[in-house]
Amino acid sequence: MSNSYTTTGARPTARWKRFVKSNLLTFLTVVGVFGGTTLGLMLKNSTTPWTQREVMYIQYPGDLFLRMLKCLIVPLLVSSITSAIGSLDLSMSKKIAFRAIVYYFTTTVCAVVLGIILVSTIRPGAGHNVGSMKGKATTRQVLTVDTLLDLIRNLFPPNIIQATMFQFRTILVPPENSTDVPLHTYKITSEFTEGTNVLGLVMFSVVLGACIGKMREAGKPLQALFETLSEAMMIITSWVIWISPVGVFFLVAAKLLEMASFMEVLGQLGWYFMTVMLGLFLHGFGTISVIFFMTTRKLSFPYIAQMSQVLATAFGTGSSSATMPITIRCLDNMGIDPRVTRFVIPVGATINMDGTALYEAVAALFIAQLRHIPLSFGHIVAVSVTATAASIGAAGIPQAGLITMVMVLDTVGLPAEDVTIIIAVDWLLDRFRTTINVMCDALGTILVNSLSKNDLAGVPNEIHDAEPHELVELRQDCNEKE
C-alpha cells in the first residue's frame, strides 16, 4: 500500500521534472525577451542619457550571438536544400515544392489584402501633417522595374562564391548639370553590395539537389557529403542556441535604449502602429490558422505553443534567416520529416515574408493618406502586386523591408524620402512582422509535411524521432538494409 502511494505520489513530480527539462531553453528564451524589455525600460528612464558607446557595450553579447547564427546560414541553407532535394526523386520534389509555393503565395496575397482592407477602413493617416513626421533614413532612387529585374538577376549569380557575400543591384546616376530629370533618363550602372545573395544560393542548391537525385548511384557520395554537412550544422546549432536567452536579453535591452521617446512617436504614428499590429495579429492567428485547419483538419495553436523559443528568437533578432537554424531544429524535435523541413524552411525564410508584405501595403496607403492623395482601384491593385513582389525580394535581415518599401512607394508616385516618415517605429514593427514570417514558415512546413505523408510513406519512423546527430547513422543503416 505504501509502495503504491509512493509511486503514485512521485509521478507528478517526475512529469514536472521532465516538462521543465524539455522546455527549459524555451522558458529561458521567453524570460530573456521580457527581462531585456524590463532592463531596457529601466535604463531608459535613468537620469543620465546613454551614449552610443554605452549602448554598444550593452548590445555586445547580443551581437556575438547574432554573428554566430548568421555564420551558420550559408552552409546550413546550401546543405539542407541540396540534401533534401537530392534524397527525393524529381517527381516527389516537384510535389513538395509546388505545395510549398502555393501555400506561400496564398498566405502572402491574403496578408496584402488584409492590410489594404484594414488601412482603408481605419485610415490611420487621416488628419495628420506630413512635415512633422519626417525622420532620417538613407534612401536610394530606383525604378520598380529595376528592382524586379535585380530580383531575377540575383536568382542567377555569375559566381557562386561571390553570392555568399554580395548581391547585385542597379544604380541610377543623374546626368551632370541637370535638375528635375525623370528617373528613367538616368544613366544605368550597377554594383555588388555587401550581403548574402540568398535567392541565388537557393536556386543553385535546388538545381544541384535535383541533379544529384537524377544521378542516382553515382550521386550518392555527393549526397552523403551534403547530408553530413547539414547534420553537422544542426549539431553546432544545438550548441549555439543555448546562448539565445542571453543574446536576446541584451539585443532587446539595447534596442530600447536606442529608441527616441516612444510615447511621442506613438502620438504621431499610433494609429499606423496599431493598424499594422492588428493586421499581423489577425493574419498570424486568424488567416494562417484558418488555412492550416482547412488543409490539415488540425488546430494550429498546439503547434504554435511548441514554437515559443523560435518565436522569441525571431522577435529578439529581427531576422528570419538568423532564426532558420533554430526553426529547423524545433520542427525536427516535433517529428516533422527532415527532408521536408530542410527544403521548405530555407526557401520560406527567403521568399515567404507575409508580415513584410502586409506592412508595406499598409505603409504605402498610410503615406498616401498623409499626403491626401486619392488612390483608384487600379492603384490599390498595383500596390498589392508590388508589395507581394517586394516581400519576396526582401532579405531575411533586420529592417530589410525599408529597402523594398521604396519600390512600393514608387508604384503610387510617392517620393522615396517618405520612407523616413515611418522609420521611428519600424525597428519595433520589424520584430513583430519577423515573428509572423517565421511562424508562417513553420506552420507551412507542418502543412506540407501533412499533405506529403503518403508520398513519404517509405521513410522509417525512427528518423522522425531522431536527434539531429543520429540522422546520419539512421540513413546509413537504411542504405545498408536496401
Coordinates of C-alpha atoms in Angstrom, one line a residue:
M1 CA 0.0 0.0 0.0
S2 CA 2.8 2.4 1.0
N3 CA 4.7 1.5 -2.2
S4 CA 1.7 2.2 -4.4
Y5 CA 1.2 5.5 -2.7
T6 CA 4.9 6.4 -3.0
T7 CA 4.9 5.5 -6.7
T8 CA 1.7 7.4 -7.4
G9 CA 2.9 10.4 -5.5
A10 CA 6.2 10.5 -7.3
R11 CA 4.7 10.5 -10.8
P12 CA 3.6 14.2 -10.8
T13 CA 7.0 15.3 -9.6
A14 CA 8.7 13.2 -12.3
R15 CA 6.4 14.5 -15.0
W16 CA 7.1 18.1 -13.8
K17 CA 10.8 17.5 -13.9
R18 CA 10.6 16.1 -17.5
F19 CA 8.4 19.0 -18.6
V20 CA 10.9 21.6 -17.1
K21 CA 13.9 19.8 -18.6
S22 CA 12.4 19.5 -22.1
N23 CA 11.1 23.2 -22.1
L24 CA 14.0 24.8 -20.1
L25 CA 15.5 26.5 -23.2
T26 CA 12.1 27.8 -24.4
F27 CA 11.4 29.2 -20.9
L28 CA 14.8 30.9 -20.6
T29 CA 14.4 32.5 -24.1
V30 CA 11.0 33.9 -23.3
V31 CA 12.4 35.2 -20.0
G32 CA 15.2 36.8 -22.0
V33 CA 12.8 38.8 -24.1
F34 CA 10.8 40.1 -21.1
G35 CA 13.9 40.5 -19.0
G36 CA 15.6 42.6 -21.8
T37 CA 12.4 44.7 -22.1
T38 CA 12.4 45.4 -18.4
L39 CA 16.1 46.2 -18.2
G40 CA 15.9 48.4 -21.3
L41 CA 12.9 50.4 -19.9
M42 CA 14.6 50.8 -16.5
L43 CA 17.9 52.0 -18.0
K44 CA 16.0 54.3 -20.4
N45 CA 14.3 56.0 -17.6
S46 CA 17.5 56.6 -15.7
T47 CA 18.6 60.2 -15.1
T48 CA 21.7 60.3 -17.3
P49 CA 21.3 59.8 -21.1
W50 CA 23.0 56.8 -22.6
T51 CA 25.8 57.4 -25.1
Q52 CA 26.2 55.4 -28.3
R53 CA 29.3 53.6 -26.9
E54 CA 27.5 52.6 -23.7
V55 CA 24.6 51.2 -25.8
M56 CA 27.2 49.3 -27.9
Y57 CA 28.7 47.7 -24.7
I58 CA 25.2 46.5 -23.7
Q59 CA 24.4 45.1 -27.1
Y60 CA 27.8 43.4 -27.5
P61 CA 26.8 39.9 -26.1
G62 CA 23.7 40.0 -28.4
D63 CA 25.9 40.9 -31.4
L64 CA 28.1 37.9 -30.7
F65 CA 25.1 35.6 -30.6
L66 CA 23.7 37.1 -33.8
R67 CA 27.0 36.7 -35.6
M68 CA 27.2 33.0 -34.6
L69 CA 23.7 32.4 -36.0
K70 CA 24.5 34.3 -39.2
C71 CA 27.7 32.2 -39.6
L72 CA 25.5 29.1 -39.9
I73 CA 23.1 30.4 -42.5
V74 CA 25.1 29.8 -45.8
P75 CA 26.4 26.3 -45.0
L76 CA 23.1 25.2 -43.5
L77 CA 21.0 26.7 -46.3
V78 CA 23.0 25.1 -49.1
S79 CA 23.5 21.7 -47.5
S80 CA 19.9 21.5 -46.2
I81 CA 18.2 22.3 -49.6
T82 CA 20.7 20.2 -51.6
S83 CA 20.4 17.1 -49.3
A84 CA 16.6 17.4 -49.1
I85 CA 16.1 17.7 -52.9
G86 CA 18.8 15.1 -53.6
S87 CA 17.2 12.5 -51.3
L88 CA 13.9 12.7 -53.2
D89 CA 13.1 11.7 -56.7
L90 CA 12.3 14.5 -59.1
S91 CA 8.6 13.9 -59.2
M92 CA 8.3 14.0 -55.3
S93 CA 10.5 17.1 -55.2
K94 CA 8.1 18.8 -57.6
K95 CA 5.1 17.9 -55.5
I96 CA 6.6 19.2 -52.3
A97 CA 7.9 22.4 -54.0
F98 CA 4.5 23.0 -55.6
R99 CA 2.7 22.6 -52.3
A100 CA 5.1 25.0 -50.5
I101 CA 5.0 27.7 -53.2
V102 CA 1.1 27.5 -53.4
Y103 CA 1.0 27.9 -49.6
Y104 CA 3.5 30.8 -49.6
F105 CA 1.7 32.6 -52.5
T106 CA -1.7 32.2 -50.9
T107 CA -0.7 33.5 -47.5
T108 CA 1.2 36.4 -48.9
V109 CA -1.7 37.5 -51.1
C110 CA -4.0 37.1 -48.0
A111 CA -1.7 39.3 -45.9
V112 CA -1.6 42.1 -48.5
V113 CA -5.4 42.1 -49.0
L114 CA -5.9 42.1 -45.2
G115 CA -3.5 45.0 -44.8
I116 CA -5.2 47.0 -47.6
I117 CA -8.7 46.4 -46.1
L118 CA -7.5 47.5 -42.6
V119 CA -5.7 50.7 -43.7
S120 CA -8.6 51.6 -46.0
T121 CA -11.1 51.1 -43.1
I122 CA -9.2 52.6 -40.2
R123 CA -7.5 55.4 -42.3
P124 CA -4.6 56.0 -39.9
G125 CA -3.1 58.8 -42.0
A126 CA -6.2 61.0 -42.0
G127 CA -5.8 64.3 -40.2
H128 CA -2.0 64.3 -39.8
N129 CA 0.7 66.6 -41.1
V130 CA 3.4 65.1 -43.2
G131 CA 6.2 67.6 -42.3
S132 CA 6.1 66.9 -38.6
M133 CA 6.8 63.2 -39.1
K134 CA 9.9 63.3 -41.1
G135 CA 12.8 61.3 -39.8
K136 CA 16.3 60.3 -41.1
A137 CA 17.0 57.4 -43.4
T138 CA 19.2 56.6 -46.3
T139 CA 17.1 56.2 -49.5
R140 CA 18.0 55.1 -52.9
Q141 CA 16.4 56.3 -56.1
V142 CA 15.4 53.4 -58.3
L143 CA 12.6 52.4 -60.6
T144 CA 10.3 49.5 -59.7
V145 CA 11.2 47.6 -62.9
D146 CA 14.9 47.8 -61.9
T147 CA 14.2 46.3 -58.5
L148 CA 12.2 43.4 -60.1
L149 CA 14.9 42.8 -62.7
D150 CA 17.6 42.8 -60.0
L151 CA 15.5 40.2 -58.2
I152 CA 15.6 37.9 -61.2
R153 CA 19.3 38.7 -61.8
N154 CA 20.1 37.6 -58.3
L155 CA 18.5 34.2 -58.9
F156 CA 21.3 33.5 -61.4
P157 CA 24.6 34.7 -59.7
P158 CA 27.7 34.8 -62.1
N159 CA 29.9 33.4 -59.3
I160 CA 28.5 31.1 -56.5
I161 CA 31.3 32.0 -54.1
Q162 CA 30.6 35.7 -54.7
A163 CA 26.9 35.0 -54.0
T164 CA 27.8 34.1 -50.4
M165 CA 29.0 37.6 -49.7
F166 CA 27.4 40.0 -52.3
Q167 CA 24.2 40.9 -54.0
F168 CA 23.8 42.6 -57.4
R169 CA 21.8 45.9 -57.7
T170 CA 21.2 48.5 -60.3
I171 CA 22.3 52.1 -59.6
L172 CA 20.8 55.1 -61.3
V173 CA 23.1 58.1 -61.7
P174 CA 21.6 61.5 -62.5
P175 CA 23.0 63.4 -65.6
E176 CA 25.6 66.1 -64.8
N177 CA 24.5 69.7 -64.5
S178 CA 20.8 68.9 -64.7
T179 CA 17.9 69.1 -62.3
D180 CA 14.3 67.7 -62.3
V181 CA 15.2 65.0 -64.8
P182 CA 12.9 61.9 -64.9
L183 CA 14.4 58.8 -63.3
H184 CA 14.1 56.7 -66.5
T185 CA 16.6 59.0 -68.2
Y186 CA 19.3 58.5 -65.5
K187 CA 22.4 56.7 -66.5
I188 CA 22.2 53.0 -65.6
T189 CA 25.2 51.4 -63.7
S190 CA 25.4 48.6 -61.3
E191 CA 27.3 47.3 -58.2
F192 CA 27.7 44.4 -55.9
T193 CA 26.6 45.3 -52.4
E194 CA 27.6 43.5 -49.2
G195 CA 25.1 40.9 -48.1
T196 CA 24.4 37.2 -48.9
N197 CA 22.6 36.6 -52.1
V198 CA 20.2 34.1 -50.6
L199 CA 18.0 33.8 -53.7
G200 CA 20.9 32.8 -55.8
L201 CA 22.1 30.2 -53.3
V202 CA 18.6 28.7 -53.0
M203 CA 18.4 28.4 -56.8
F204 CA 21.8 26.8 -57.1
S205 CA 21.0 24.4 -54.2
V206 CA 17.7 23.3 -55.8
V207 CA 19.3 22.7 -59.2
L208 CA 22.3 20.8 -57.6
G209 CA 20.0 18.7 -55.5
A210 CA 17.8 17.8 -58.4
C211 CA 20.9 16.9 -60.4
I212 CA 22.2 14.6 -57.5
G213 CA 18.8 12.9 -57.3
K214 CA 18.9 12.3 -61.1
M215 CA 22.4 10.8 -60.9
R216 CA 21.1 8.0 -58.5
E217 CA 24.0 5.7 -57.5
A218 CA 26.7 8.0 -59.0
G219 CA 25.4 10.9 -56.9
K220 CA 25.4 9.1 -53.6
P221 CA 28.8 10.2 -52.4
L222 CA 28.0 13.9 -53.0
Q223 CA 24.6 13.4 -51.4
A224 CA 26.2 11.9 -48.3
L225 CA 28.6 14.9 -48.1
F226 CA 25.7 17.4 -48.1
E227 CA 23.7 15.3 -45.6
T228 CA 26.6 15.1 -43.3
L229 CA 27.3 18.8 -43.6
S230 CA 23.6 19.5 -42.9
E231 CA 23.6 17.4 -39.7
A232 CA 26.9 18.9 -38.6
M233 CA 25.4 22.4 -38.9
M234 CA 22.4 21.3 -36.8
I235 CA 24.7 19.9 -34.1
I236 CA 26.5 23.3 -34.0
T237 CA 23.1 25.0 -33.9
S238 CA 22.1 22.9 -30.9
W239 CA 25.2 24.3 -29.1
V240 CA 24.7 27.9 -30.2
I241 CA 21.0 28.1 -29.2
W242 CA 21.9 27.7 -25.5
I243 CA 23.3 31.2 -25.8
S244 CA 20.0 32.5 -27.2
P245 CA 18.4 33.6 -23.8
V246 CA 21.5 35.8 -23.1
G247 CA 21.8 37.1 -26.7
V248 CA 18.1 38.0 -26.9
F249 CA 18.2 39.7 -23.5
F250 CA 20.9 42.1 -24.5
L251 CA 19.6 42.7 -28.0
V252 CA 16.2 43.8 -26.8
A253 CA 17.6 45.9 -24.0
A254 CA 20.0 47.8 -26.3
K255 CA 17.2 48.4 -28.9
L256 CA 15.0 50.0 -26.2
L257 CA 17.9 52.3 -25.2
E258 CA 18.4 53.4 -28.8
M259 CA 14.9 54.5 -29.5
A260 CA 13.6 58.0 -29.0
S261 CA 10.6 58.8 -26.8
F262 CA 8.2 56.0 -27.5
M263 CA 5.1 57.9 -26.3
E264 CA 6.0 60.9 -28.5
V265 CA 6.4 58.6 -31.5
L266 CA 3.1 56.8 -30.8
G267 CA 1.4 60.2 -30.6
Q268 CA 2.3 60.8 -34.3
L269 CA 2.3 57.2 -35.6
G270 CA 0.0 55.5 -33.1
W271 CA -2.9 54.7 -35.5
Y272 CA -0.4 53.4 -38.1
F273 CA 1.4 51.3 -35.5
M274 CA -1.9 49.8 -34.2
T275 CA -3.1 49.1 -37.8
V276 CA 0.0 47.1 -38.7
M277 CA -0.1 45.3 -35.3
L278 CA -3.8 44.4 -35.8
G279 CA -3.1 43.2 -39.3
L280 CA -0.2 41.0 -38.1
F281 CA -2.3 39.5 -35.3
L282 CA -5.3 38.8 -37.5
H283 CA -3.1 37.3 -40.2
G284 CA -0.9 35.2 -37.8
F285 CA -3.7 33.8 -35.6
G286 CA -6.6 34.1 -38.0
T287 CA -5.8 33.8 -41.7
I288 CA -2.9 31.4 -41.4
S289 CA -4.7 29.3 -38.7
V290 CA -7.8 29.0 -40.9
I291 CA -5.8 27.9 -43.9
F292 CA -3.9 25.4 -41.7
F293 CA -7.1 24.0 -40.3
M294 CA -8.8 23.7 -43.7
T295 CA -5.8 21.9 -45.1
T296 CA -4.8 19.6 -42.2
R297 CA -8.1 19.4 -40.2
K298 CA -6.0 20.3 -37.1
L299 CA -5.8 23.4 -35.0
S300 CA -2.6 25.4 -35.3
F301 CA -2.4 26.6 -31.7
P302 CA -0.9 23.5 -30.2
Y303 CA 1.9 23.7 -32.8
I304 CA 2.4 27.4 -32.2
A305 CA 2.7 26.7 -28.4
Q306 CA 5.6 24.4 -29.2
M307 CA 7.4 27.2 -31.1
S308 CA 7.8 29.6 -28.2
Q309 CA 11.6 29.5 -28.4
V310 CA 11.6 30.0 -32.2
L311 CA 9.2 33.0 -31.9
A312 CA 11.1 34.6 -29.1
T313 CA 14.4 34.3 -31.0
A314 CA 12.7 35.8 -34.1
F315 CA 11.5 38.7 -32.1
G316 CA 14.9 39.2 -30.4
T317 CA 17.0 39.0 -33.6
G318 CA 14.6 40.6 -36.0
S319 CA 15.9 38.2 -38.7
S320 CA 14.1 35.2 -40.2
S321 CA 17.4 34.0 -41.7
A322 CA 19.2 34.0 -38.4
T323 CA 16.3 32.2 -36.8
M324 CA 16.3 29.5 -39.5
P325 CA 18.7 27.0 -37.8
I326 CA 16.5 27.1 -34.6
T327 CA 13.3 26.7 -36.6
I328 CA 14.7 23.6 -38.3
R329 CA 15.8 22.1 -35.0
C330 CA 12.4 22.8 -33.4
L331 CA 10.5 21.1 -36.3
D332 CA 12.9 18.1 -36.1
N333 CA 12.0 17.8 -32.5
M334 CA 8.3 17.9 -33.3
G335 CA 8.7 14.9 -35.6
I336 CA 8.4 16.6 -39.0
D337 CA 10.1 14.8 -41.8
P338 CA 13.7 16.2 -42.0
R339 CA 13.6 16.2 -45.8
V340 CA 10.5 18.4 -45.9
T341 CA 11.9 20.7 -43.1
R342 CA 15.3 21.2 -44.8
F343 CA 13.7 22.2 -48.1
V344 CA 10.6 24.2 -47.0
I345 CA 12.2 26.3 -44.2
P346 CA 15.2 27.7 -46.1
V347 CA 13.0 28.5 -49.1
G348 CA 10.4 30.1 -46.8
A349 CA 13.0 32.2 -44.9
T350 CA 14.0 33.6 -48.4
I351 CA 10.7 34.2 -50.3
N352 CA 7.9 34.0 -47.7
M353 CA 7.5 37.3 -46.0
D354 CA 3.8 37.7 -45.1
G355 CA 4.4 40.2 -42.3
T356 CA 6.6 42.3 -44.6
A357 CA 4.0 42.2 -47.4
L358 CA 1.2 43.3 -45.1
Y359 CA 3.4 46.1 -43.6
E360 CA 4.5 47.5 -47.0
A361 CA 0.9 47.6 -48.3
V362 CA -0.3 49.4 -45.1
A363 CA 2.7 51.8 -45.1
A364 CA 2.2 52.9 -48.8
L365 CA -1.5 53.6 -48.3
F366 CA -0.8 55.3 -45.0
I367 CA 1.7 57.7 -46.6
A368 CA -0.8 58.4 -49.5
Q369 CA -3.4 59.3 -46.9
L370 CA -1.0 61.6 -45.2
R371 CA -0.4 63.4 -48.5
H372 CA -4.1 63.5 -49.3
I373 CA -3.6 61.5 -52.5
P374 CA -6.7 59.6 -53.5
L375 CA -5.9 56.2 -54.9
S376 CA -8.0 54.5 -57.5
F377 CA -8.8 50.8 -57.5
G378 CA -6.0 50.3 -60.1
H379 CA -3.5 51.9 -57.8
I380 CA -4.5 49.7 -54.9
V381 CA -4.2 46.6 -57.2
A382 CA -0.7 47.9 -58.2
V383 CA 0.2 48.3 -54.5
S384 CA -0.9 44.7 -53.9
V385 CA 1.2 43.2 -56.7
T386 CA 4.2 45.3 -55.9
A387 CA 4.1 44.6 -52.1
T388 CA 3.9 40.9 -52.9
A389 CA 6.9 41.1 -55.2
A390 CA 8.8 43.4 -52.8
S391 CA 8.3 40.9 -49.9
I392 CA 9.8 38.1 -52.0
G393 CA 12.8 40.4 -52.7
A394 CA 13.3 41.4 -49.1
A395 CA 16.3 39.9 -47.5
G396 CA 15.8 38.0 -44.2
I397 CA 17.7 40.5 -42.2
P398 CA 16.6 43.2 -39.7
Q399 CA 14.6 46.1 -41.4
A400 CA 15.1 44.8 -44.9
G401 CA 11.5 45.9 -45.6
L402 CA 12.6 49.6 -45.6
I403 CA 14.7 48.9 -48.7
T404 CA 12.0 47.3 -50.7
M405 CA 9.5 49.9 -49.4
V406 CA 10.9 52.3 -52.0
M407 CA 9.6 50.3 -54.9
V408 CA 6.1 50.2 -53.4
L409 CA 6.0 53.9 -52.9
D410 CA 7.2 54.4 -56.5
T411 CA 4.1 52.4 -57.6
V412 CA 1.7 55.1 -56.4
G413 CA 4.0 58.0 -57.3
L414 CA 5.3 58.8 -53.8
P415 CA 8.8 60.1 -53.3
A416 CA 11.4 57.6 -51.8
E417 CA 12.1 60.1 -49.0
D418 CA 8.7 59.3 -47.5
V419 CA 10.2 56.2 -46.1
T420 CA 11.6 58.4 -43.3
I421 CA 8.0 59.0 -42.1
I422 CA 7.7 55.5 -40.6
I423 CA 11.4 55.0 -39.6
A424 CA 10.7 55.8 -36.0
V425 CA 8.6 52.7 -35.3
D426 CA 10.0 50.4 -38.0
W427 CA 12.5 48.7 -35.8
L428 CA 9.8 47.5 -33.4
L429 CA 7.3 46.6 -36.1
D430 CA 10.1 44.7 -37.8
R431 CA 10.4 42.4 -34.9
F432 CA 6.7 41.6 -34.8
R433 CA 6.5 41.0 -38.6
T434 CA 9.6 38.8 -38.5
T435 CA 7.9 36.7 -35.8
I436 CA 4.8 36.3 -38.0
N437 CA 7.1 35.5 -41.0
V438 CA 8.8 32.7 -39.1
M439 CA 5.6 31.3 -37.6
C440 CA 4.1 31.2 -41.1
D441 CA 7.2 29.3 -42.4
A442 CA 7.0 26.8 -39.6
L443 CA 3.2 26.2 -40.0
G444 CA 3.7 25.9 -43.8
T445 CA 6.3 23.2 -43.2
I446 CA 3.9 21.2 -41.0
L447 CA 1.1 21.7 -43.6
V448 CA 3.3 20.5 -46.5
N449 CA 4.5 17.6 -44.4
S450 CA 0.9 16.6 -43.7
L451 CA 0.0 16.7 -47.4
S452 CA 3.1 14.8 -48.3
K453 CA 2.8 11.9 -45.9
N454 CA 1.6 9.4 -48.4
D455 CA 4.4 10.4 -50.8
L456 CA 7.0 9.9 -48.0
A457 CA 5.5 6.8 -46.5
G458 CA 8.7 4.8 -47.1
V459 CA 10.7 6.9 -44.6
P460 CA 11.4 4.8 -41.4
N461 CA 9.5 6.1 -38.4
E462 CA 12.6 6.3 -36.3
I463 CA 14.0 9.1 -38.4
H464 CA 11.1 11.3 -37.4
D465 CA 12.0 10.9 -33.7
A466 CA 15.8 11.1 -34.0
E467 CA 18.1 13.8 -32.8
P468 CA 19.9 15.7 -35.5
H469 CA 23.2 13.9 -34.8
E470 CA 21.5 10.5 -35.1
L471 CA 20.0 11.1 -38.6
V472 CA 23.3 10.3 -40.5
E473 CA 23.6 6.9 -38.8
L474 CA 20.0 6.1 -39.4
R475 CA 20.3 6.9 -43.1
Q476 CA 23.4 4.8 -43.4
D477 CA 21.6 1.9 -41.7
C478 CA 18.7 2.2 -44.1
N479 CA 21.0 2.2 -47.1
E480 CA 22.8 -0.9 -45.9
K481 CA 19.4 -2.7 -45.5
E482 CA 18.5 -1.8 -49.0

